[in-house]
Every structure is written in C-alpha cells, then in structure tokens.
PDB file of C-alpha atoms in Angstrom:
ATOM      1  CA  MET I 833      52.645-164.482 114.650  1.00  0.00           C
ATOM      2  CA  ASP I 834      50.140-167.172 115.386  1.00  0.00           C
ATOM      3  CA  PRO I 835      51.425-170.405 116.022  1.00  0.00           C
ATOM      4  CA  PHE I 836      50.525-173.184 113.315  1.00  0.00           C
ATOM      5  CA  ASP I 837      47.280-175.121 114.615  1.00  0.00           C
ATOM      6  CA  PRO I 838      47.075-178.408 112.843  1.00  0.00           C
ATOM      7  CA  ALA I 839      43.361-178.791 114.080  1.00  0.00           C
ATOM      8  CA  ILE I 840      42.399-175.875 112.087  1.00  0.00           C
ATOM      9  CA  HIS I 841      44.489-176.492 109.117  1.00  0.00           C
ATOM     10  CA  TYR I 842      43.841-179.755 108.492  1.00  0.00           C
ATOM     11  CA  GLY I 843      42.484-181.208 105.044  1.00  0.00           C
ATOM     12  CA  PRO I 844      41.877-184.121 103.133  1.00  0.00           C
ATOM     13  CA  ASN I 845      45.325-184.062 101.252  1.00  0.00           C
ATOM     14  CA  ASP I 846      47.062-184.182 104.769  1.00  0.00           C
ATOM     15  CA  ALA I 847      46.076-187.578 105.302  1.00  0.00           C
ATOM     16  CA  GLY I 848      47.360-188.807 101.897  1.00  0.00           C
ATOM     17  CA  VAL I 849      43.833-188.859 100.345  1.00  0.00           C
ATOM     18  CA  SER I 850      43.561-187.856  96.733  1.00  0.00           C
ATOM     19  CA  ALA I 851      40.615-186.545  94.851  1.00  0.00           C
ATOM     20  CA  PHE I 852      41.405-189.879  92.566  1.00  0.00           C
ATOM     21  CA  SER I 853      41.159-192.109  95.385  1.00  0.00           C
ATOM     22  CA  ILE I 854      37.625-190.458  96.451  1.00  0.00           C
ATOM     23  CA  ALA I 855      36.554-190.716  93.218  1.00  0.00           C
ATOM     24  CA  ILE I 856      37.544-194.664  93.209  1.00  0.00           C
ATOM     25  CA  VAL I 857      35.558-195.093  96.628  1.00  0.00           C
ATOM     26  CA  VAL I 858      32.537-193.286  95.415  1.00  0.00           C
ATOM     27  CA  VAL I 859      32.492-195.407  91.957  1.00  0.00           C
ATOM     28  CA  ALA I 860      32.943-198.639  94.229  1.00  0.00           C
ATOM     29  CA  LEU I 861      30.229-197.932  96.441  1.00  0.00           C
ATOM     30  CA  LEU I 862      27.874-197.234  93.318  1.00  0.00           C
ATOM     31  CA  VAL I 863      28.888-200.626  91.561  1.00  0.00           C
ATOM     32  CA  GLY I 864      28.707-202.424  94.735  1.00  0.00           C
ATOM     33  CA  SER I 865      25.049-201.346  95.279  1.00  0.00           C
ATOM     34  CA  TRP I 866      24.160-201.900  91.806  1.00  0.00           C
ATOM     35  CA  ALA I 867      25.761-205.453  91.879  1.00  0.00           C
ATOM     36  CA  PHE I 868      23.856-206.165  95.056  1.00  0.00           C
ATOM     37  CA  GLY I 869      20.680-205.281  93.470  1.00  0.00           C
ATOM     38  CA  ALA I 870      21.259-207.254  90.408  1.00  0.00           C
ATOM     39  CA  LEU I 871      22.126-210.155  92.345  1.00  0.00           C
ATOM     40  CA  TYR I 872      18.971-209.884  94.780  1.00  0.00           C
ATOM     41  CA  GLY I 873      16.850-209.441  91.446  1.00  0.00           C
ATOM     42  CA  LEU I 874      18.506-212.685  89.998  1.00  0.00           C
ATOM     43  CA  ILE I 875      17.932-214.542  93.249  1.00  0.00           C
ATOM     44  CA  SER I 876      14.530-213.379  93.667  1.00  0.00           C
ATOM     45  CA  ASN I 877      13.525-214.369  89.999  1.00  0.00           C
ATOM     46  CA  TYR I 878      15.113-217.742  90.148  1.00  0.00           C
ATOM     47  CA  LEU I 879      12.857-218.587  93.523  1.00  0.00           C
ATOM     48  CA  LYS I 880      10.097-216.968  91.801  1.00  0.00           C
ATOM     49  CA  GLY I 881      10.422-219.324  89.047  1.00  0.00           C
ATOM     50  CA  ASN I 882      10.829-222.337  91.262  1.00  0.00           C
ATOM     51  CA  LYS I 883       7.516-221.682  93.023  1.00  0.00           C
ATOM     52  CA  GLN I 884       5.740-221.379  89.706  1.00  0.00           C
ATOM     53  CA  ASN I 885       7.070-224.920  88.509  1.00  0.00           C
ATOM     54  CA  GLU I 886       5.926-226.624  91.705  1.00  0.00           C
ATOM     55  CA  GLU I 887       2.200-225.724  91.212  1.00  0.00           C
TER      56      GLU I 887
END
C-alpha cells in the first residue's frame, strides 16, 4: 500500500475554498473592473467638460 502524499492529493477544497467563494471572487473582480472603468469615464468626461468651458 502506497503512503498518502498530500502534495499529490491536494485540491481547492482542502484549503477551505468552495466553488461559491471562487464564484464570489470572480464576480468581485468583474464588478471592480467595471466600476474602475465607469469612474475613469466619469472623471474623464468631467475634465473634458471643464476644458471646453475654459475656451
């Protein structure tokens, strides 16, 4: 009988990571990147508007 080698038989559930928590991280990354882009667009449009008002 072969001894149990945890390096070979290691999976994400061994570290307490579930499919739900992986999905939450993926959704958080998507929402975070969308929010960053939206904020960048708002700031860019605001600054572009200020430059047009100065002319």
